[in-house]
Amino acid sequence: MFKCNNFNNILNCYHENKLSHAFLLETNDIDKCYEDVLLLLKNINCPSEYKENCAEDCNLCHLIDTGNLPSLITIDPLGNNIKKEQILEMMDRFSSKPVYSKFNSYIIRRCDYFNQYSANTLLKFLEEPTDDILGFFITNNKMNVISTIRSRCQEWSIYYKEELGNNYSEESVSIFNEYLENVCGREDAFLYNQLNMKNKFADRIEWTQFFTEIIYYLTDIYNNKIDLGNNYIKNFSKDHIVRVLDMIEDILKYLKSNGNIELILDKFVIEMRNIYE
Ligand SMILES: [Zn+2]
């Protein structure tokens, strides 16, 4: 299973005989993306039908897993650059047809580290593609990739969701976002408090736990650690999030000093509206 679903789409292109010869993969996680590229190459090159744990009795998948397949080259920047020599060495190795696999493949991690020399060297390779060579260029930011390379690659966005930490639950996140949406979006938010929110949690301890989880959640958002998807909080700037965090810290203090839940929820509405407007 690919960790990012777009690799299924790329694999489908292969099955439909529409595979590009060079891919620019923009990702938020280079390591996961690299693993997915390797999985893709196993799917494509495996002489039998690729299956999980294929490497146990399939030599080719085993060679890919152990980094020993001669027709697969991974290139990382040396120091601050991808060097011309690294590209020349690869081109030399790929001047002959692959023996064990269907393709000669190269994966360039951090392809924003090309310099003019190495990019020009590679260009000849990209401009006269042969059917048996596949190239993968991985970067965190395609805007930093030299345009001569970018323009010759098929671009894919490879996004990985951060797994939710143990500090907050999906349920809390969903309640919080729904609450935000109602607080900021409806006129009768105070009534909404009375009808829908007041009895969400049994007691002060559960409310405290809820708001504490939300602090972890907002902190992760502030640090760009999660994909916001369609959650309402995506409408908030970082500045807003800092203010919401401050406000929730206050609410937690208030909860600790036995403040009334209804008043706390109304306070939340008033303050949220101030922040949102
Ligand atoms: Zn295999």
Short mmCIF file of N, CA and C and ligand atoms in Angstrom, two decimals, residues 42-43 45-51 53-55 57-62, ligand 1:
data_model
loop_
_atom_site.label_atom_id
_atom_site.label_comp_id
_atom_site.label_asym_id
_atom_site.label_seq_id
_atom_site.Cartn_x
_atom_site.Cartn_y
_atom_site.Cartn_z
N LYS A 42 9.07 -1.38 -7.34
CA LYS A 42 8.88 -2.82 -7.15
C LYS A 42 7.64 -3.29 -7.90
N ASN A 43 6.57 -2.52 -7.78
CA ASN A 43 5.33 -2.86 -8.50
C ASN A 43 5.56 -2.95 -10.00
N ASN A 45 8.58 -3.25 -11.69
CA ASN A 45 9.65 -4.11 -12.19
C ASN A 45 9.54 -5.57 -11.78
N CYS A 46 8.75 -5.83 -10.76
CA CYS A 46 8.67 -7.20 -10.23
C CYS A 46 8.33 -8.18 -11.37
N PRO A 47 9.12 -9.26 -11.50
CA PRO A 47 8.89 -10.20 -12.60
C PRO A 47 7.63 -11.04 -12.39
N SER A 48 7.26 -11.26 -11.14
CA SER A 48 5.95 -11.88 -10.92
C SER A 48 5.03 -10.74 -10.49
N GLU A 49 3.85 -11.06 -9.99
CA GLU A 49 3.00 -9.95 -9.56
C GLU A 49 3.43 -9.49 -8.17
N TYR A 50 3.74 -8.20 -8.04
CA TYR A 50 4.24 -7.73 -6.74
C TYR A 50 3.21 -7.94 -5.65
N LYS A 51 3.69 -8.43 -4.52
CA LYS A 51 2.81 -8.57 -3.35
C LYS A 51 3.60 -8.12 -2.13
N ASN A 53 5.68 -8.25 1.14
CA ASN A 53 6.72 -9.24 1.48
C ASN A 53 7.25 -9.98 0.27
N CYS A 54 7.13 -9.36 -0.88
CA CYS A 54 7.63 -9.98 -2.11
C CYS A 54 9.12 -10.33 -1.95
N ALA A 55 9.83 -9.45 -1.25
CA ALA A 55 11.28 -9.61 -1.14
C ALA A 55 11.70 -10.96 -0.56
N ASP A 57 10.75 -13.97 -1.37
CA ASP A 57 11.12 -14.98 -2.35
C ASP A 57 11.30 -14.42 -3.77
N CYS A 58 11.41 -13.08 -3.85
CA CYS A 58 11.61 -12.48 -5.16
C CYS A 58 12.93 -11.72 -5.15
N ASN A 59 13.82 -12.14 -6.01
CA ASN A 59 15.17 -11.58 -5.98
C ASN A 59 15.18 -10.09 -6.31
N LEU A 60 14.40 -9.71 -7.31
CA LEU A 60 14.43 -8.32 -7.74
C LEU A 60 13.92 -7.38 -6.63
N CYS A 61 12.80 -7.72 -6.01
CA CYS A 61 12.29 -6.89 -4.93
C CYS A 61 13.27 -6.87 -3.76
N HIS A 62 13.92 -7.99 -3.53
CA HIS A 62 14.93 -8.06 -2.48
C HIS A 62 16.08 -7.09 -2.78
ZN ZN B 1 8.77 -9.02 -6.48
#
